[in-house]
Amino acid sequence: GFSGQVSFGQAAFVAIGAYSHTILLTRYGVPWVLSLPIAALIAGLVGLIVGRICGKMHGLYLAIATLSIAIVTERLIGGAGDFTGGHRGLSVPEINIFGLVIDESWKGYLLNFVILVGCILITRNLTRTRSGRAMIAIRDSEVSARALGTNVAFFKAYAFFISAVFAGLAGGLLAHAFFYITPESFGMGESIRLLLMIVVGGLGPIHGAVF
């Protein structure tokens, strides 16, 4: 919505966040309050790499490239065997925040709601910064933005990084909603569904994604 890039690969970043968060919790004993942001950062770094690779692509070519990333990620997770649980999947533990167990749906809803509000505020503030204005300028006219000295490649990759961080964060929370995650939970259909949310809600306004 802000940088004018169409991505069919968001489900891949959601999956990376969900699996990273679950593995950090179950196998490495990382506390929940650290595991979730670390998982989001891992997804963001992958998104940054994807943004650098796909930064020069536009339109249909970018859509196909990001779609292929979603498909490959699903296959890699399914073929990783014991590390990711393969196609058998992984069981997701309950949310435990400093001894406070989120074991009821209304508690989970409140936690998700607080994080959602935080993400919306961060996004609103981002659009008012130099980085946010640069991404909007690239969306409106990439040629004009480049002529004004905007580092187009950097801000396109930066947009991928930010969106992947949010997707990874959502993936970690979504894993707890599923209780049990498999590669098929984050397939091509999920990527299309995420894109449709933005298209139907409107490209640009934040509240459109919520609606």
PDB file of C-alpha atoms in Angstrom:
ATOM      1  CA  GLY A   1       0.000   0.000   0.000  1.00  0.00           C
ATOM      2  CA  PHE A   2       2.776   2.487   0.806  1.00  0.00           C
ATOM      3  CA  SER A   3       5.557   1.516  -1.595  1.00  0.00           C
ATOM      4  CA  GLY A   4       3.405   0.288  -4.493  1.00  0.00           C
ATOM      5  CA  GLN A   5       4.774  -3.275  -4.444  1.00  0.00           C
ATOM      6  CA  VAL A   6       2.417  -6.224  -4.911  1.00  0.00           C
ATOM      7  CA  SER A   7       3.475  -9.237  -2.857  1.00  0.00           C
ATOM      8  CA  PHE A   8       1.926 -12.673  -3.030  1.00  0.00           C
ATOM      9  CA  GLY A   9       4.493 -13.981  -0.572  1.00  0.00           C
ATOM     10  CA  GLN A  10       3.273 -12.618   2.748  1.00  0.00           C
ATOM     11  CA  ALA A  11       2.200 -16.079   3.903  1.00  0.00           C
ATOM     12  CA  ALA A  12       5.862 -17.103   3.745  1.00  0.00           C
ATOM     13  CA  PHE A  13       6.791 -14.443   6.311  1.00  0.00           C
ATOM     14  CA  VAL A  14       3.809 -15.403   8.460  1.00  0.00           C
ATOM     15  CA  ALA A  15       5.013 -19.020   8.358  1.00  0.00           C
ATOM     16  CA  ILE A  16       8.588 -18.040   9.222  1.00  0.00           C
ATOM     17  CA  GLY A  17       7.327 -16.049  12.203  1.00  0.00           C
ATOM     18  CA  ALA A  18       5.044 -18.860  13.378  1.00  0.00           C
ATOM     19  CA  TYR A  19       7.691 -21.591  13.115  1.00  0.00           C
ATOM     20  CA  SER A  20      10.517 -19.460  14.533  1.00  0.00           C
ATOM     21  CA  HIS A  21       8.381 -18.477  17.512  1.00  0.00           C
ATOM     22  CA  THR A  22       7.234 -22.043  18.180  1.00  0.00           C
ATOM     23  CA  ILE A  23      10.734 -23.528  17.855  1.00  0.00           C
ATOM     24  CA  LEU A  24      12.244 -20.869  20.114  1.00  0.00           C
ATOM     25  CA  LEU A  25       9.596 -21.605  22.743  1.00  0.00           C
ATOM     26  CA  THR A  26       9.580 -25.396  22.643  1.00  0.00           C
ATOM     27  CA  ARG A  27      13.192 -26.296  21.853  1.00  0.00           C
ATOM     28  CA  TYR A  28      15.292 -23.462  23.193  1.00  0.00           C
ATOM     29  CA  GLY A  29      13.162 -22.342  26.117  1.00  0.00           C
ATOM     30  CA  VAL A  30      13.195 -18.671  25.106  1.00  0.00           C
ATOM     31  CA  PRO A  31      10.682 -16.616  27.139  1.00  0.00           C
ATOM     32  CA  TRP A  32       7.544 -15.619  25.253  1.00  0.00           C
ATOM     33  CA  VAL A  33       8.229 -11.872  25.486  1.00  0.00           C
ATOM     34  CA  LEU A  34      11.587 -12.408  23.752  1.00  0.00           C
ATOM     35  CA  SER A  35      10.573 -15.207  21.406  1.00  0.00           C
ATOM     36  CA  LEU A  36       7.863 -13.219  19.608  1.00  0.00           C
ATOM     37  CA  PRO A  37      10.004 -10.166  18.681  1.00  0.00           C
ATOM     38  CA  ILE A  38      12.950 -12.413  17.730  1.00  0.00           C
ATOM     39  CA  ALA A  39      10.671 -14.413  15.421  1.00  0.00           C
ATOM     40  CA  ALA A  40       9.382 -11.163  13.896  1.00  0.00           C
ATOM     41  CA  LEU A  41      12.965  -9.984  13.353  1.00  0.00           C
ATOM     42  CA  ILE A  42      13.916 -13.284  11.679  1.00  0.00           C
ATOM     43  CA  ALA A  43      10.971 -12.889   9.306  1.00  0.00           C
ATOM     44  CA  GLY A  44      12.003  -9.276   8.709  1.00  0.00           C
ATOM     45  CA  LEU A  45      15.561 -10.246   7.767  1.00  0.00           C
ATOM     46  CA  VAL A  46      14.247 -12.797   5.290  1.00  0.00           C
ATOM     47  CA  GLY A  47      11.947 -10.096   3.928  1.00  0.00           C
ATOM     48  CA  LEU A  48      14.918  -7.754   3.583  1.00  0.00           C
ATOM     49  CA  ILE A  49      16.766 -10.358   1.504  1.00  0.00           C
ATOM     50  CA  VAL A  50      13.680 -10.891  -0.655  1.00  0.00           C
ATOM     51  CA  GLY A  51      13.294  -7.122  -1.056  1.00  0.00           C
ATOM     52  CA  ARG A  52      16.872  -6.765  -2.250  1.00  0.00           C
ATOM     53  CA  ILE A  53      16.452  -9.594  -4.748  1.00  0.00           C
ATOM     54  CA  CYS A  54      13.060  -8.485  -6.061  1.00  0.00           C
ATOM     55  CA  GLY A  55      13.610  -4.725  -5.779  1.00  0.00           C
ATOM     56  CA  LYS A  56      14.073  -4.184  -9.502  1.00  0.00           C
ATOM     57  CA  MET A  57      10.966  -6.148 -10.474  1.00  0.00           C
ATOM     58  CA  HIS A  58       7.598  -4.553 -11.153  1.00  0.00           C
ATOM     59  CA  GLY A  59       3.987  -5.594 -11.611  1.00  0.00           C
ATOM     60  CA  LEU A  60       3.403  -9.150 -12.783  1.00  0.00           C
ATOM     61  CA  TYR A  61       7.086 -10.117 -12.479  1.00  0.00           C
ATOM     62  CA  LEU A  62       7.189  -9.057  -8.837  1.00  0.00           C
ATOM     63  CA  ALA A  63       3.922 -10.879  -8.125  1.00  0.00           C
ATOM     64  CA  ILE A  64       5.245 -14.109  -9.679  1.00  0.00           C
ATOM     65  CA  ALA A  65       8.584 -13.833  -7.849  1.00  0.00           C
ATOM     66  CA  THR A  66       6.944 -13.335  -4.443  1.00  0.00           C
ATOM     67  CA  LEU A  67       4.431 -16.097  -5.157  1.00  0.00           C
ATOM     68  CA  SER A  68       7.290 -18.487  -5.895  1.00  0.00           C
ATOM     69  CA  ILE A  69       8.892 -17.530  -2.568  1.00  0.00           C
ATOM     70  CA  ALA A  70       5.691 -18.475  -0.746  1.00  0.00           C
ATOM     71  CA  ILE A  71       5.580 -21.842  -2.524  1.00  0.00           C
ATOM     72  CA  VAL A  72       9.280 -22.568  -1.900  1.00  0.00           C
ATOM     73  CA  THR A  73       8.986 -21.629   1.782  1.00  0.00           C
ATOM     74  CA  GLU A  74       6.085 -24.028   2.248  1.00  0.00           C
ATOM     75  CA  ARG A  75       8.101 -26.811   0.583  1.00  0.00           C
ATOM     76  CA  LEU A  76      11.218 -26.076   2.644  1.00  0.00           C
ATOM     77  CA  ILE A  77       9.317 -26.164   5.917  1.00  0.00           C
ATOM     78  CA  GLY A  78       7.621 -29.409   4.911  1.00  0.00           C
ATOM     79  CA  GLY A  79      10.927 -30.993   3.923  1.00  0.00           C
ATOM     80  CA  ALA A  80      12.930 -29.880   6.956  1.00  0.00           C
ATOM     81  CA  GLY A  81      12.091 -33.072   8.816  1.00  0.00           C
ATOM     82  CA  ASP A  82      12.728 -33.135  12.542  1.00  0.00           C
ATOM     83  CA  PHE A  83      13.643 -29.445  12.823  1.00  0.00           C
ATOM     84  CA  THR A  84      10.250 -28.101  11.765  1.00  0.00           C
ATOM     85  CA  GLY A  85       8.265 -31.282  12.270  1.00  0.00           C
ATOM     86  CA  GLY A  86       7.865 -31.607   8.508  1.00  0.00           C
ATOM     87  CA  HIS A  87       4.342 -32.253   7.317  1.00  0.00           C
ATOM     88  CA  ARG A  88       3.513 -33.713  10.735  1.00  0.00           C
ATOM     89  CA  GLY A  89       3.575 -30.196  12.117  1.00  0.00           C
ATOM     90  CA  LEU A  90       4.404 -28.758  15.532  1.00  0.00           C
ATOM     91  CA  SER A  91       2.364 -28.388  18.684  1.00  0.00           C
ATOM     92  CA  VAL A  92       2.223 -24.795  19.946  1.00  0.00           C
ATOM     93  CA  PRO A  93       2.428 -24.208  23.717  1.00  0.00           C
ATOM     94  CA  GLU A  94       0.218 -21.816  25.651  1.00  0.00           C
ATOM     95  CA  ILE A  95       1.166 -18.171  25.982  1.00  0.00           C
ATOM     96  CA  ASN A  96       3.038 -17.599  29.231  1.00  0.00           C
ATOM     97  CA  ILE A  97       4.022 -14.014  30.038  1.00  0.00           C
ATOM     98  CA  PHE A  98       6.040 -13.898  33.265  1.00  0.00           C
ATOM     99  CA  GLY A  99       3.887 -16.638  34.780  1.00  0.00           C
ATOM    100  CA  LEU A 100       0.607 -15.236  33.466  1.00  0.00           C
ATOM    101  CA  VAL A 101      -0.895 -17.967  31.307  1.00  0.00           C
ATOM    102  CA  ILE A 102      -3.212 -16.852  28.496  1.00  0.00           C
ATOM    103  CA  ASP A 103      -5.483 -19.888  28.621  1.00  0.00           C
ATOM    104  CA  GLU A 104      -8.853 -18.336  27.769  1.00  0.00           C
ATOM    105  CA  SER A 105     -10.086 -16.890  24.481  1.00  0.00           C
ATOM    106  CA  TRP A 106     -10.919 -13.462  25.905  1.00  0.00           C
ATOM    107  CA  LYS A 107      -7.393 -13.115  27.312  1.00  0.00           C
ATOM    108  CA  GLY A 108      -5.950 -14.022  23.907  1.00  0.00           C
ATOM    109  CA  TYR A 109      -8.252 -11.504  22.261  1.00  0.00           C
ATOM    110  CA  LEU A 110      -7.115  -8.699  24.562  1.00  0.00           C
ATOM    111  CA  LEU A 111      -3.454  -9.542  23.969  1.00  0.00           C
ATOM    112  CA  ASN A 112      -3.924  -9.577  20.202  1.00  0.00           C
ATOM    113  CA  PHE A 113      -5.919  -6.346  20.362  1.00  0.00           C
ATOM    114  CA  VAL A 114      -3.209  -4.530  22.319  1.00  0.00           C
ATOM    115  CA  ILE A 115      -0.521  -5.667  19.873  1.00  0.00           C
ATOM    116  CA  LEU A 116      -2.746  -4.692  16.917  1.00  0.00           C
ATOM    117  CA  VAL A 117      -3.223  -1.183  18.287  1.00  0.00           C
ATOM    118  CA  GLY A 118       0.527  -0.913  18.852  1.00  0.00           C
ATOM    119  CA  CYS A 119       1.253  -1.968  15.255  1.00  0.00           C
ATOM    120  CA  ILE A 120      -1.283   0.512  13.881  1.00  0.00           C
ATOM    121  CA  LEU A 121       0.285   3.359  15.873  1.00  0.00           C
ATOM    122  CA  ILE A 122       3.768   2.371  14.691  1.00  0.00           C
ATOM    123  CA  THR A 123       2.562   2.285  11.079  1.00  0.00           C
ATOM    124  CA  ARG A 124       0.842   5.671  11.371  1.00  0.00           C
ATOM    125  CA  ASN A 125       3.979   7.221  12.802  1.00  0.00           C
ATOM    126  CA  LEU A 126       6.081   5.561  10.105  1.00  0.00           C
ATOM    127  CA  THR A 127       4.084   7.238   7.339  1.00  0.00           C
ATOM    128  CA  ARG A 128       4.942  10.632   8.815  1.00  0.00           C
ATOM    129  CA  THR A 129       8.688  10.017   8.859  1.00  0.00           C
ATOM    130  CA  ARG A 130      11.158  10.610   6.036  1.00  0.00           C
ATOM    131  CA  SER A 131      11.168   6.870   5.279  1.00  0.00           C
ATOM    132  CA  GLY A 132       7.384   6.743   5.045  1.00  0.00           C
ATOM    133  CA  ARG A 133       7.203   9.766   2.759  1.00  0.00           C
ATOM    134  CA  ALA A 134       9.933   8.251   0.562  1.00  0.00           C
ATOM    135  CA  MET A 135       7.963   5.008   0.160  1.00  0.00           C
ATOM    136  CA  ILE A 136       4.792   6.918  -0.732  1.00  0.00           C
ATOM    137  CA  ALA A 137       6.773   8.972  -3.271  1.00  0.00           C
ATOM    138  CA  ILE A 138       8.063   5.757  -4.853  1.00  0.00           C
ATOM    139  CA  ARG A 139       4.510   4.424  -5.064  1.00  0.00           C
ATOM    140  CA  ASP A 140       3.237   7.584  -6.740  1.00  0.00           C
ATOM    141  CA  SER A 141       6.119   7.933  -9.203  1.00  0.00           C
ATOM    142  CA  GLU A 142       9.310   5.918  -8.984  1.00  0.00           C
ATOM    143  CA  VAL A 143      10.991   8.032 -11.679  1.00  0.00           C
ATOM    144  CA  SER A 144      10.215  11.298  -9.872  1.00  0.00           C
ATOM    145  CA  ALA A 145      11.343   9.879  -6.542  1.00  0.00           C
ATOM    146  CA  ARG A 146      14.661   8.782  -8.052  1.00  0.00           C
ATOM    147  CA  ALA A 147      15.101  12.187  -9.695  1.00  0.00           C
ATOM    148  CA  LEU A 148      14.691  13.844  -6.296  1.00  0.00           C
ATOM    149  CA  GLY A 149      17.515  11.730  -4.873  1.00  0.00           C
ATOM    150  CA  THR A 150      15.508   8.995  -3.155  1.00  0.00           C
ATOM    151  CA  ASN A 151      17.354   5.693  -2.836  1.00  0.00           C
ATOM    152  CA  VAL A 152      14.613   3.619  -4.462  1.00  0.00           C
ATOM    153  CA  ALA A 153      16.301   0.210  -4.015  1.00  0.00           C
ATOM    154  CA  PHE A 154      16.891   0.843  -0.302  1.00  0.00           C
ATOM    155  CA  PHE A 155      13.354   1.953   0.481  1.00  0.00           C
ATOM    156  CA  LYS A 156      11.805  -0.888  -1.513  1.00  0.00           C
ATOM    157  CA  ALA A 157      13.841  -3.379   0.514  1.00  0.00           C
ATOM    158  CA  TYR A 158      12.972  -1.445   3.677  1.00  0.00           C
ATOM    159  CA  ALA A 159       9.258  -1.766   2.848  1.00  0.00           C
ATOM    160  CA  PHE A 160       9.691  -5.529   2.509  1.00  0.00           C
ATOM    161  CA  PHE A 161      11.524  -5.619   5.853  1.00  0.00           C
ATOM    162  CA  ILE A 162       8.810  -3.708   7.722  1.00  0.00           C
ATOM    163  CA  SER A 163       5.965  -5.720   6.190  1.00  0.00           C
ATOM    164  CA  ALA A 164       7.781  -8.988   6.914  1.00  0.00           C
ATOM    165  CA  VAL A 165       8.309  -7.969  10.555  1.00  0.00           C
ATOM    166  CA  PHE A 166       4.588  -7.342  10.955  1.00  0.00           C
ATOM    167  CA  ALA A 167       3.802 -10.610   9.140  1.00  0.00           C
ATOM    168  CA  GLY A 168       6.215 -12.521  11.377  1.00  0.00           C
ATOM    169  CA  LEU A 169       4.652 -10.967  14.453  1.00  0.00           C
ATOM    170  CA  ALA A 170       1.212 -11.980  13.210  1.00  0.00           C
ATOM    171  CA  GLY A 171       2.522 -15.473  12.479  1.00  0.00           C
ATOM    172  CA  GLY A 172       3.705 -15.932  16.049  1.00  0.00           C
ATOM    173  CA  LEU A 173       0.293 -14.904  17.383  1.00  0.00           C
ATOM    174  CA  LEU A 174      -1.524 -16.965  14.753  1.00  0.00           C
ATOM    175  CA  ALA A 175       0.378 -20.075  15.831  1.00  0.00           C
ATOM    176  CA  HIS A 176      -1.239 -19.829  19.274  1.00  0.00           C
ATOM    177  CA  ALA A 177      -4.652 -19.456  17.644  1.00  0.00           C
ATOM    178  CA  PHE A 178      -4.047 -22.641  15.626  1.00  0.00           C
ATOM    179  CA  PHE A 179      -2.549 -24.578  18.590  1.00  0.00           C
ATOM    180  CA  TYR A 180      -0.899 -26.827  15.980  1.00  0.00           C
ATOM    181  CA  ILE A 181       0.887 -25.608  12.847  1.00  0.00           C
ATOM    182  CA  THR A 182       1.665 -27.399   9.583  1.00  0.00           C
ATOM    183  CA  PRO A 183       3.178 -26.087   6.319  1.00  0.00           C
ATOM    184  CA  GLU A 184      -0.227 -26.339   4.654  1.00  0.00           C
ATOM    185  CA  SER A 185      -1.549 -23.679   7.045  1.00  0.00           C
ATOM    186  CA  PHE A 186       0.571 -21.085   5.226  1.00  0.00           C
ATOM    187  CA  GLY A 187       0.106 -22.010   1.589  1.00  0.00           C
ATOM    188  CA  MET A 188      -0.611 -19.981  -1.512  1.00  0.00           C
ATOM    189  CA  GLY A 189      -4.259 -19.525  -0.540  1.00  0.00           C
ATOM    190  CA  GLU A 190      -3.215 -17.671   2.620  1.00  0.00           C
ATOM    191  CA  SER A 191      -1.043 -15.261   0.609  1.00  0.00           C
ATOM    192  CA  ILE A 192      -3.909 -14.502  -1.749  1.00  0.00           C
ATOM    193  CA  ARG A 193      -6.277 -14.016   1.189  1.00  0.00           C
ATOM    194  CA  LEU A 194      -3.880 -11.529   2.819  1.00  0.00           C
ATOM    195  CA  LEU A 195      -3.554  -9.581  -0.435  1.00  0.00           C
ATOM    196  CA  LEU A 196      -7.325  -9.510  -0.921  1.00  0.00           C
ATOM    197  CA  MET A 197      -7.713  -7.970   2.547  1.00  0.00           C
ATOM    198  CA  ILE A 198      -5.593  -5.031   1.418  1.00  0.00           C
ATOM    199  CA  VAL A 199      -7.213  -4.716  -2.007  1.00  0.00           C
ATOM    200  CA  VAL A 200     -10.761  -4.794  -0.617  1.00  0.00           C
ATOM    201  CA  GLY A 201      -9.888  -2.480   2.276  1.00  0.00           C
ATOM    202  CA  GLY A 202      -8.095  -0.056  -0.023  1.00  0.00           C
ATOM    203  CA  LEU A 203      -4.447   0.450  -0.924  1.00  0.00           C
ATOM    204  CA  GLY A 204      -3.111   3.076   1.438  1.00  0.00           C
ATOM    205  CA  PRO A 205      -5.446   3.688   4.393  1.00  0.00           C
ATOM    206  CA  ILE A 206      -4.502   1.704   7.490  1.00  0.00           C
ATOM    207  CA  HIS A 207      -8.097   1.280   8.636  1.00  0.00           C
ATOM    208  CA  GLY A 208      -8.848  -0.529   5.361  1.00  0.00           C
ATOM    209  CA  ALA A 209      -6.772  -3.500   6.515  1.00  0.00           C
ATOM    210  CA  VAL A 210      -8.752  -3.646   9.764  1.00  0.00           C
ATOM    211  CA  PHE A 211     -12.093  -3.522   7.958  1.00  0.00           C
TER     212      PHE A 211
END
